[in-house]
Amino acid sequence: MANKHVDQLTGTQTVGHEWDGIEELDTPLPRWWLWTFYLTIVFAIGYVIAYPALPMLNRATEGELGWTSRGQLAKDMKAAEQSRTALREQLAQIPIEQLPDHPDLMQQAVAGGAAAFKVNCVQCHGSGGGGVVGHYPNLNDDDWLWGGDLKAIQTTITHGIRQPGDDATRNSAMPPFEGMFTAAELDALAQHVQALSHKAPDSAAGAKLFAENCAICHGANGGGDRQVGAPRLNDAIWLYGGSRAAIEKQVVKPHMGVMPAWDKKLDPVTIKMLAAYVHSLGGGEDFAPEQQQPAATVDDVQQ
Amino acid sequence: MSSSEAKVVAIGQARTGRSEPPRQDPPEKLYEARRAVHNKRIDGPFRRFKWFVMFVTLTIYYVTPWIRWDRGPYAPNQAVLVDLAHRRFYMFGIEIWPQEFYFVAGLLIMAGIGLFLVTSAVGRAWCGYSCPQTVWTDVFQHVDRFVDGDRNARMKLDAAPWTWGKVMRRAFKWTIYVVIGFWTGGAWIMYFADAPTLVHDFWRGEAAPVAYITVVVLTLTTVTLGGFMREQVCVYMCPWPRIQSAMMDEKSLTVTYKDWRGEPRGSLKKAQRNPDQFGDCVDCLQCVAVCPTGIDIRNGPQIGCITCALCIDACDRTMAEIGRPRGLIDYITLEDAKREAAGEPARPAWKALLRPRTIAYFMLWGGIGLGLLFLLGARNHVAISAAPDRNPPFMLMSDGSIRNAYTLKLRNMVSQPRGMTIAIDGLSGAVMWTDSIGRDQAARSQTVTVPADETSTVRAYVVAPNATPQQDFAFTVRTTGKQPESARVETLFTTPGGER
């Protein structure tokens, strides 16, 4: 501030620069403005003392209040956990057969199941439960190897598929027919299996072979048997593919999937919620206690 | 508080705008202390208009939440309600949903253009009469006058030492400030909940924390901005004065001191002695005394002038007392000021209102208003949206048919539950069912009930025969009941062969 410029008209000092003849007045700030500025400084100092703020070599200063974002998260998680306990208790008490009678509870179970599904099931079944042909079953359709009502789904999730050491596990074994058929026989058999769902003209030889070797599990018409987990062969859904080659391969060297028994990892309430979610995907079946309702077949549709 | 008598005198001298040569070497100051404004009571047409606007605006503000409006059993009975929890805005017979926010946007645009219109026509009239800061400052200034007396008494009291009496007086005044601030904040929260219930809950300590926080914050801001900062807000904080100077032109009305008539000014005595040497201004300083922002209008247009025209009232009164014509300070356009200074006869002020610019603003403003009214009348109270499942996009069923799943959202925008029939439009051979209806009742259409004022989420499964090609189709929804409305949404039916 060597040489002070003073605006003659107002008597106020200028900032000392000039742009095309225009000078800027150096008007002092209002006092309240300055005080507000000082207050923000005081606030900032208080904030730095109270909260984690200054980055040091390994970690930031901790702050007098001891607050951390991780601690906050843990607290929030605990609170969220607690807010769910009431629902979980209700779900624990209600038998899964009665769940459809409580639409609100069912809805919450489906929501909880969707979350659990995304953590535990998507690795195989896909994020939408669509499965992978040749590997993992689609959970959205109306075809069930072991039954599609809530109870059946719950059992499947709880005990898994082909889990050694679990007596209640879903266990079925298709014998490998390797070496038992000639190539022609195998072809005829596969043609008959395709014919069951109208994918090909029937083959009398294949039908005979089927009746002798396969009908005991898969049924005379290929209707399957949920008691032993034998897949239905007369519908449009093929777990391991419906081409002639895929069928032949499955006859010769059967591919049989496994699924973990989830009771080792998940609690019963989560399993119940998972069952509700899988049931809600669109293929869930109602409880049919005694009579086995024959599902619609390709024949019905095409008539 | 720290202002001394000497300072008051200095300000007085500064405001006269004479006798002081410009300071050559002003002391370097880090800040400038606020100059207290003790405006004098005045009566006149503009003051009465200010009273009127104040009465109308405050009445609207305080009374509106208490107006009831019967909407039946499913909707609140408050005429004007911003229901944030349910994301609804009720205004008498109109109900706005979040997706209809363009109405609010339209109103905000109208408010903006309205300000342009008003500013280009009558200058800063918004600032002078209806700005909340102006209205509440006016209220607080009347409180000052009520507790401490008029201008001279207040200046004396300000300069006086802190005696017990002054402390009591100040405590009393500030208590009234806080009560006014509390009322202001209290009225604000009434717009966001049922007013009678909220008052009841508020005093029982059962209202939501946000209600208390809002009241406390608004009490503090009202007292701070209206009670203590006053004209500082207009001069230092508010952006509008800066914008306004760009909105105005030489054809806009503004409060102007007619220096060609008033100058050179001199006291009445001097002027009577030498009538030829002096103008009409007798330097009575009444225009300065009544100004709520403490400026001297005779220094010309300035940012502190909110064109409330109280100085016109004051000057006209002085002119009447000394028997000179009114209007030494008056509403006048800069163009007319030039004309008058050149000796041409004065033009009536209303002529400034009608000119292409104001008319253009008015047409624009009115056009948007009419457009909004049209939209309001033409809008549909039912809506449907469809989100197809993408994972998996389609599903082969055991009978060979193809199923697609959709998440439908049905909006019922009236305060009555309504039945809605969802139907498939196109996609021959397809049938649908929903998560609550079941496949055994699959059909071309399904009816669901959507609760009053709510959006229902319905999962719809559409199944089509095996050979169906991938194609577009639509869901239509039609309300059942007296005044059927319908809506429609296009979506896609995905099939295994269609992914190419």
GROMACS .gro file of N, CA and C in nm, chain B residues 288-386:
model
  297
  591VAL      N    1  -3.512   1.149   0.446
  591VAL     CA    2  -3.412   1.061   0.504
  591VAL      C    3  -3.465   0.999   0.633
  592ALA      N    4  -3.535   1.079   0.710
  592ALA     CA    5  -3.581   1.032   0.840
  592ALA      C    6  -3.680   0.917   0.829
  593VAL      N    7  -3.763   0.917   0.726
  593VAL     CA    8  -3.865   0.813   0.718
  593VAL      C    9  -3.815   0.688   0.645
  594CYS      N   10  -3.697   0.697   0.583
  594CYS     CA   11  -3.655   0.586   0.497
  594CYS      C   12  -3.623   0.461   0.578
  595PRO      N   13  -3.686   0.350   0.545
  595PRO     CA   14  -3.660   0.227   0.623
  595PRO      C   15  -3.520   0.170   0.599
  596THR      N   16  -3.453   0.210   0.490
  596THR     CA   17  -3.317   0.161   0.471
  596THR      C   18  -3.215   0.271   0.498
  597GLY      N   19  -3.261   0.388   0.540
  597GLY     CA   20  -3.170   0.492   0.586
  597GLY      C   21  -3.089   0.560   0.477
  598ILE      N   22  -3.143   0.566   0.355
  598ILE     CA   23  -3.066   0.631   0.249
  598ILE      C   24  -3.120   0.772   0.224
  599ASP      N   25  -3.045   0.847   0.146
  599ASP     CA   26  -3.088   0.980   0.104
  599ASP      C   27  -3.120   0.972  -0.045
  600ILE      N   28  -3.249   0.976  -0.076
  600ILE     CA   29  -3.291   0.957  -0.215
  600ILE      C   30  -3.239   1.070  -0.304
  601ARG      N   31  -3.203   1.182  -0.240
  601ARG     CA   32  -3.156   1.295  -0.321
  601ARG      C   33  -3.018   1.269  -0.381
  602ASN      N   34  -2.952   1.162  -0.336
  602ASN     CA   35  -2.824   1.126  -0.397
  602ASN      C   36  -2.841   1.047  -0.526
  603GLY      N   37  -2.966   1.029  -0.566
  603GLY     CA   38  -2.991   0.958  -0.692
  603GLY      C   39  -3.022   0.810  -0.670
  604PRO      N   40  -3.045   0.737  -0.779
  604PRO     CA   41  -3.079   0.595  -0.766
  604PRO      C   42  -2.964   0.520  -0.699
  605GLN      N   43  -2.995   0.433  -0.607
  605GLN     CA   44  -2.892   0.359  -0.535
  605GLN      C   45  -2.946   0.225  -0.490
  606ILE      N   46  -2.855   0.135  -0.457
  606ILE     CA   47  -2.895  -0.003  -0.430
  606ILE      C   48  -2.980  -0.014  -0.304
  607GLY      N   49  -2.963   0.079  -0.211
  607GLY     CA   50  -3.041   0.072  -0.086
  607GLY      C   51  -3.186   0.114  -0.104
  608CYS      N   52  -3.220   0.172  -0.218
  608CYS     CA   53  -3.358   0.219  -0.238
  608CYS      C   54  -3.447   0.103  -0.278
  609ILE      N   55  -3.547   0.076  -0.195
  609ILE     CA   56  -3.639  -0.033  -0.227
  609ILE      C   57  -3.770   0.021  -0.285
  610THR      N   58  -3.771   0.148  -0.321
  610THR     CA   59  -3.887   0.215  -0.381
  610THR      C   60  -4.017   0.193  -0.303
  611CYS      N   61  -4.009   0.205  -0.169
  611CYS     CA   62  -4.131   0.194  -0.090
  611CYS      C   63  -4.206   0.326  -0.091
  612ALA      N   64  -4.140   0.433  -0.135
  612ALA     CA   65  -4.205   0.563  -0.158
  612ALA      C   66  -4.248   0.634  -0.030
  613LEU      N   67  -4.197   0.590   0.086
  613LEU     CA   68  -4.231   0.663   0.208
  613LEU      C   69  -4.173   0.804   0.203
  614CYS      N   70  -4.059   0.820   0.132
  614CYS     CA   71  -4.001   0.953   0.118
  614CYS      C   72  -4.093   1.044   0.038
  615ILE      N   73  -4.170   0.985  -0.055
  615ILE     CA   74  -4.266   1.067  -0.131
  615ILE      C   75  -4.372   1.120  -0.036
  616ASP      N   76  -4.422   1.029   0.050
  616ASP     CA   77  -4.521   1.072   0.150
  616ASP      C   78  -4.465   1.187   0.235
  617ALA      N   79  -4.339   1.168   0.282
  617ALA     CA   80  -4.280   1.268   0.371
  617ALA      C   81  -4.261   1.402   0.298
  618CYS      N   82  -4.210   1.395   0.174
  618CYS     CA   83  -4.181   1.517   0.100
  618CYS      C   84  -4.311   1.591   0.064
  619ASP      N   85  -4.411   1.512   0.023
  619ASP     CA   86  -4.539   1.574  -0.014
  619ASP      C   87  -4.598   1.649   0.106
  620ARG      N   88  -4.579   1.590   0.224
  620ARG     CA   89  -4.632   1.653   0.343
  620ARG      C   90  -4.561   1.788   0.368
  621THR      N   91  -4.430   1.789   0.355
  621THR     CA   92  -4.355   1.913   0.374
  621THR      C   93  -4.396   2.016   0.269
  622MET      N   94  -4.407   1.972   0.146
  622MET     CA   95  -4.445   2.064   0.039
  622MET      C   96  -4.582   2.125   0.067
  623ALA      N   97  -4.673   2.041   0.120
  623ALA     CA   98  -4.807   2.092   0.152
  623ALA      C   99  -4.798   2.196   0.263
  624GLU      N  100  -4.709   2.170   0.362
  624GLU     CA  101  -4.697   2.262   0.474
  624GLU      C  102  -4.644   2.398   0.430
  625ILE      N  103  -4.549   2.397   0.337
  625ILE     CA  104  -4.491   2.525   0.296
  625ILE      C  105  -4.557   2.578   0.169
  626GLY      N  106  -4.663   2.511   0.128
  626GLY     CA  107  -4.742   2.563   0.018
  626GLY      C  108  -4.677   2.551  -0.118
  627ARG      N  109  -4.603   2.443  -0.138
  627ARG     CA  110  -4.547   2.421  -0.272
  627ARG      C  111  -4.609   2.295  -0.332
  628PRO      N  112  -4.607   2.281  -0.466
  628PRO     CA  113  -4.672   2.164  -0.526
  628PRO      C  114  -4.604   2.034  -0.484
  629ARG      N  115  -4.682   1.928  -0.480
  629ARG     CA  116  -4.630   1.798  -0.440
  629ARG      C  117  -4.543   1.741  -0.553
  630GLY      N  118  -4.476   1.631  -0.519
  630GLY     CA  119  -4.405   1.559  -0.626
  630GLY      C  120  -4.261   1.601  -0.644
  631LEU      N  121  -4.200   1.665  -0.544
  631LEU     CA  122  -4.057   1.694  -0.555
  631LEU      C  123  -3.979   1.564  -0.559
  632ILE      N  124  -4.024   1.468  -0.477
  632ILE     CA  125  -3.980   1.328  -0.492
  632ILE      C  126  -4.103   1.253  -0.542
  633ASP      N  127  -4.087   1.178  -0.650
  633ASP     CA  128  -4.207   1.114  -0.707
  633ASP      C  129  -4.170   0.990  -0.787
  634TYR      N  130  -4.268   0.909  -0.813
  634TYR     CA  131  -4.251   0.797  -0.906
  634TYR      C  132  -4.244   0.854  -1.045
  635ILE      N  133  -4.137   0.830  -1.115
  635ILE     CA  134  -4.121   0.886  -1.249
  635ILE      C  135  -4.019   0.799  -1.324
  636THR      N  136  -4.033   0.791  -1.455
  636THR     CA  137  -3.934   0.717  -1.531
  636THR      C  138  -3.815   0.807  -1.560
  637LEU      N  139  -3.701   0.747  -1.585
  637LEU     CA  140  -3.583   0.828  -1.614
  637LEU      C  141  -3.602   0.909  -1.740
  638GLU      N  142  -3.676   0.851  -1.836
  638GLU     CA  143  -3.703   0.919  -1.962
  638GLU      C  144  -3.785   1.046  -1.937
  639ASP      N  145  -3.892   1.027  -1.855
  639ASP     CA  146  -3.976   1.142  -1.823
  639ASP      C  147  -3.900   1.243  -1.739
  640ALA      N  148  -3.808   1.192  -1.655
  640ALA     CA  149  -3.729   1.283  -1.573
  640ALA      C  150  -3.648   1.376  -1.663
  641LYS      N  151  -3.588   1.318  -1.767
  641LYS     CA  152  -3.511   1.399  -1.862
  641LYS      C  153  -3.601   1.503  -1.928
  642ARG      N  154  -3.720   1.453  -1.968
  642ARG     CA  155  -3.815   1.540  -2.037
  642ARG      C  156  -3.858   1.656  -1.946
  643GLU      N  157  -3.889   1.619  -1.820
  643GLU     CA  158  -3.934   1.722  -1.726
  643GLU      C  159  -3.824   1.820  -1.696
  644ALA      N  160  -3.701   1.766  -1.684
  644ALA     CA  161  -3.589   1.855  -1.653
  644ALA      C  162  -3.570   1.957  -1.766
  645ALA      N  163  -3.606   1.915  -1.890
  645ALA     CA  164  -3.592   2.004  -2.004
  645ALA      C  165  -3.709   2.102  -2.012
  646GLY      N  166  -3.803   2.091  -1.917
  646GLY     CA  167  -3.910   2.188  -1.912
  646GLY      C  168  -4.040   2.144  -1.977
  647GLU      N  169  -4.046   2.020  -2.023
  647GLU     CA  170  -4.171   1.973  -2.082
  647GLU      C  171  -4.269   1.936  -1.971
  648PRO      N  172  -4.399   1.936  -2.002
  648PRO     CA  173  -4.497   1.904  -1.898
  648PRO      C  174  -4.486   1.756  -1.854
  649ALA      N  175  -4.523   1.730  -1.728
  649ALA     CA  176  -4.515   1.594  -1.672
  649ALA      C  177  -4.617   1.503  -1.738
  650ARG      N  178  -4.580   1.375  -1.753
  650ARG     CA  179  -4.674   1.276  -1.808
  650ARG      C  180  -4.725   1.190  -1.695
  651PRO      N  181  -4.850   1.147  -1.704
  651PRO     CA  182  -4.902   1.063  -1.594
  651PRO      C  183  -4.823   0.932  -1.582
  652ALA      N  184  -4.807   0.887  -1.458
  652ALA     CA  185  -4.721   0.771  -1.432
  652ALA      C  186  -4.773   0.643  -1.497
  653TRP      N  187  -4.905   0.630  -1.509
  653TRP     CA  188  -4.960   0.504  -1.560
  653TRP      C  189  -4.918   0.476  -1.702
  654LYS      N  190  -4.878   0.583  -1.774
  654LYS     CA  191  -4.837   0.561  -1.912
  654LYS      C  192  -4.712   0.475  -1.922
  655ALA      N  193  -4.637   0.472  -1.810
  655ALA     CA  194  -4.516   0.390  -1.811
  655ALA      C  195  -4.549   0.241  -1.813
  656LEU      N  196  -4.673   0.209  -1.774
  656LEU     CA  197  -4.708   0.067  -1.763
  656LEU      C  198  -4.731   0.003  -1.899
  657LEU      N  199  -4.788   0.082  -1.991
  657LEU     CA  200  -4.825   0.023  -2.120
  657LEU      C  201  -4.718   0.053  -2.224
  658ARG      N  202  -4.637  -0.047  -2.250
  658ARG     CA  203  -4.536  -0.033  -2.354
  658ARG      C  204  -4.502  -0.174  -2.402
  659PRO      N  205  -4.440  -0.187  -2.518
  659PRO     CA  206  -4.421  -0.321  -2.576
  659PRO      C  207  -4.355  -0.419  -2.479
  660ARG      N  208  -4.257  -0.373  -2.404
  660ARG     CA  209  -4.184  -0.465  -2.317
  660ARG      C  210  -4.275  -0.524  -2.209
  661THR      N  211  -4.350  -0.439  -2.142
  661THR     CA  212  -4.438  -0.491  -2.037
  661THR      C  213  -4.547  -0.578  -2.096
  662ILE      N  214  -4.596  -0.539  -2.213
  662ILE     CA  215  -4.702  -0.618  -2.277
  662ILE      C  216  -4.647  -0.756  -2.317
  663ALA      N  217  -4.524  -0.757  -2.367
  663ALA     CA  218  -4.463  -0.885  -2.405
  663ALA      C  219  -4.447  -0.974  -2.283
  664TYR      N  220  -4.398  -0.917  -2.175
  664TYR     CA  221  -4.385  -0.995  -2.052
  664TYR      C  222  -4.521  -1.048  -2.007
  665PHE      N  223  -4.621  -0.961  -2.018
  665PHE     CA  224  -4.754  -1.001  -1.972
  665PHE      C  225  -4.809  -1.115  -2.057
  666MET      N  226  -4.788  -1.105  -2.190
  666MET     CA  227  -4.836  -1.212  -2.278
  666MET      C  228  -4.768  -1.344  -2.243
  667LEU      N  229  -4.638  -1.337  -2.222
  667LEU     CA  230  -4.562  -1.457  -2.190
  667LEU      C  231  -4.612  -1.517  -2.057
  668TRP      N  232  -4.627  -1.429  -1.961
  668TRP     CA  233  -4.671  -1.470  -1.827
  668TRP      C  234  -4.811  -1.532  -1.834
  669GLY      N  235  -4.900  -1.460  -1.905
  669GLY     CA  236  -5.037  -1.510  -1.915
  669GLY      C  237  -5.044  -1.638  -1.998
  670GLY      N  238  -4.958  -1.648  -2.101
  670GLY     CA  239  -4.958  -1.768  -2.185
  670GLY      C  240  -4.920  -1.891  -2.104
  671ILE      N  241  -4.816  -1.876  -2.021
  671ILE     CA  242  -4.776  -1.989  -1.937
  671ILE      C  243  -4.888  -2.024  -1.840
  672GLY      N  244  -4.950  -1.921  -1.785
  672GLY     CA  245  -5.061  -1.945  -1.692
  672GLY      C  246  -5.175  -2.020  -1.758
  673LEU      N  247  -5.212  -1.977  -1.879
  673LEU     CA  248  -5.321  -2.045  -1.949
  673LEU      C  249  -5.281  -2.189  -1.982
  674GLY      N  250  -5.153  -2.206  -2.022
  674GLY     CA  251  -5.104  -2.342  -2.052
  674GLY      C  252  -5.116  -2.433  -1.931
  675LEU      N  253  -5.077  -2.381  -1.816
  675LEU     CA  254  -5.086  -2.461  -1.693
  675LEU      C  255  -5.231  -2.496  -1.662
  676LEU      N  256  -5.318  -2.397  -1.679
  676LEU     CA  257  -5.460  -2.423  -1.652
  676LEU      C  258  -5.513  -2.531  -1.744
  677PHE      N  259  -5.471  -2.523  -1.872
  677PHE     CA  260  -5.516  -2.624  -1.967
  677PHE      C  261  -5.467  -2.762  -1.926
  678LEU      N  262  -5.339  -2.771  -1.890
  678LEU     CA  263  -5.282  -2.900  -1.848
  678LEU      C  264  -5.355  -2.953  -1.725
  679LEU      N  265  -5.388  -2.860  -1.636
  679LEU     CA  266  -5.457  -2.899  -1.513
  679LEU      C  267  -5.592  -2.962  -1.544
  680GLY      N  268  -5.660  -2.901  -1.643
  680GLY     CA  269  -5.791  -2.955  -1.678
  680GLY      C  270  -5.781  -3.085  -1.757
  681ALA      N  271  -5.674  -3.099  -1.835
  681ALA     CA  272  -5.666  -3.212  -1.927
  681ALA      C  273  -5.595  -3.333  -1.868
  682ARG      N  274  -5.542  -3.319  -1.748
  682ARG     CA  275  -5.458  -3.428  -1.698
  682ARG      C  276  -5.541  -3.550  -1.659
  683ASN      N  277  -5.474  -3.662  -1.666
  683ASN     CA  278  -5.534  -3.791  -1.640
  683ASN      C  279  -5.509  -3.830  -1.495
  684HIS      N  280  -5.606  -3.894  -1.433
  684HIS     CA  281  -5.587  -3.933  -1.294
  684HIS      C  282  -5.554  -4.080  -1.278
  685VAL      N  283  -5.519  -4.141  -1.388
  685VAL     CA  284  -5.474  -4.280  -1.382
  685VAL      C  285  -5.352  -4.292  -1.472
  686ALA      N  286  -5.259  -4.372  -1.431
  686ALA     CA  287  -5.140  -4.389  -1.513
  686ALA      C  288  -5.086  -4.530  -1.493
  687ILE      N  289  -5.019  -4.580  -1.595
  687ILE     CA  290  -4.961  -4.714  -1.586
  687ILE      C  291  -4.821  -4.709  -1.646
  688SER      N  292  -4.730  -4.780  -1.583
  688SER     CA  293  -4.599  -4.797  -1.643
  688SER      C  294  -4.563  -4.945  -1.635
  689ALA      N  295  -4.484  -4.994  -1.728
  689ALA     CA  296  -4.449  -5.135  -1.732
  689ALA      C  297  -4.299  -5.152  -1.745
   0.00000   0.00000   0.00000
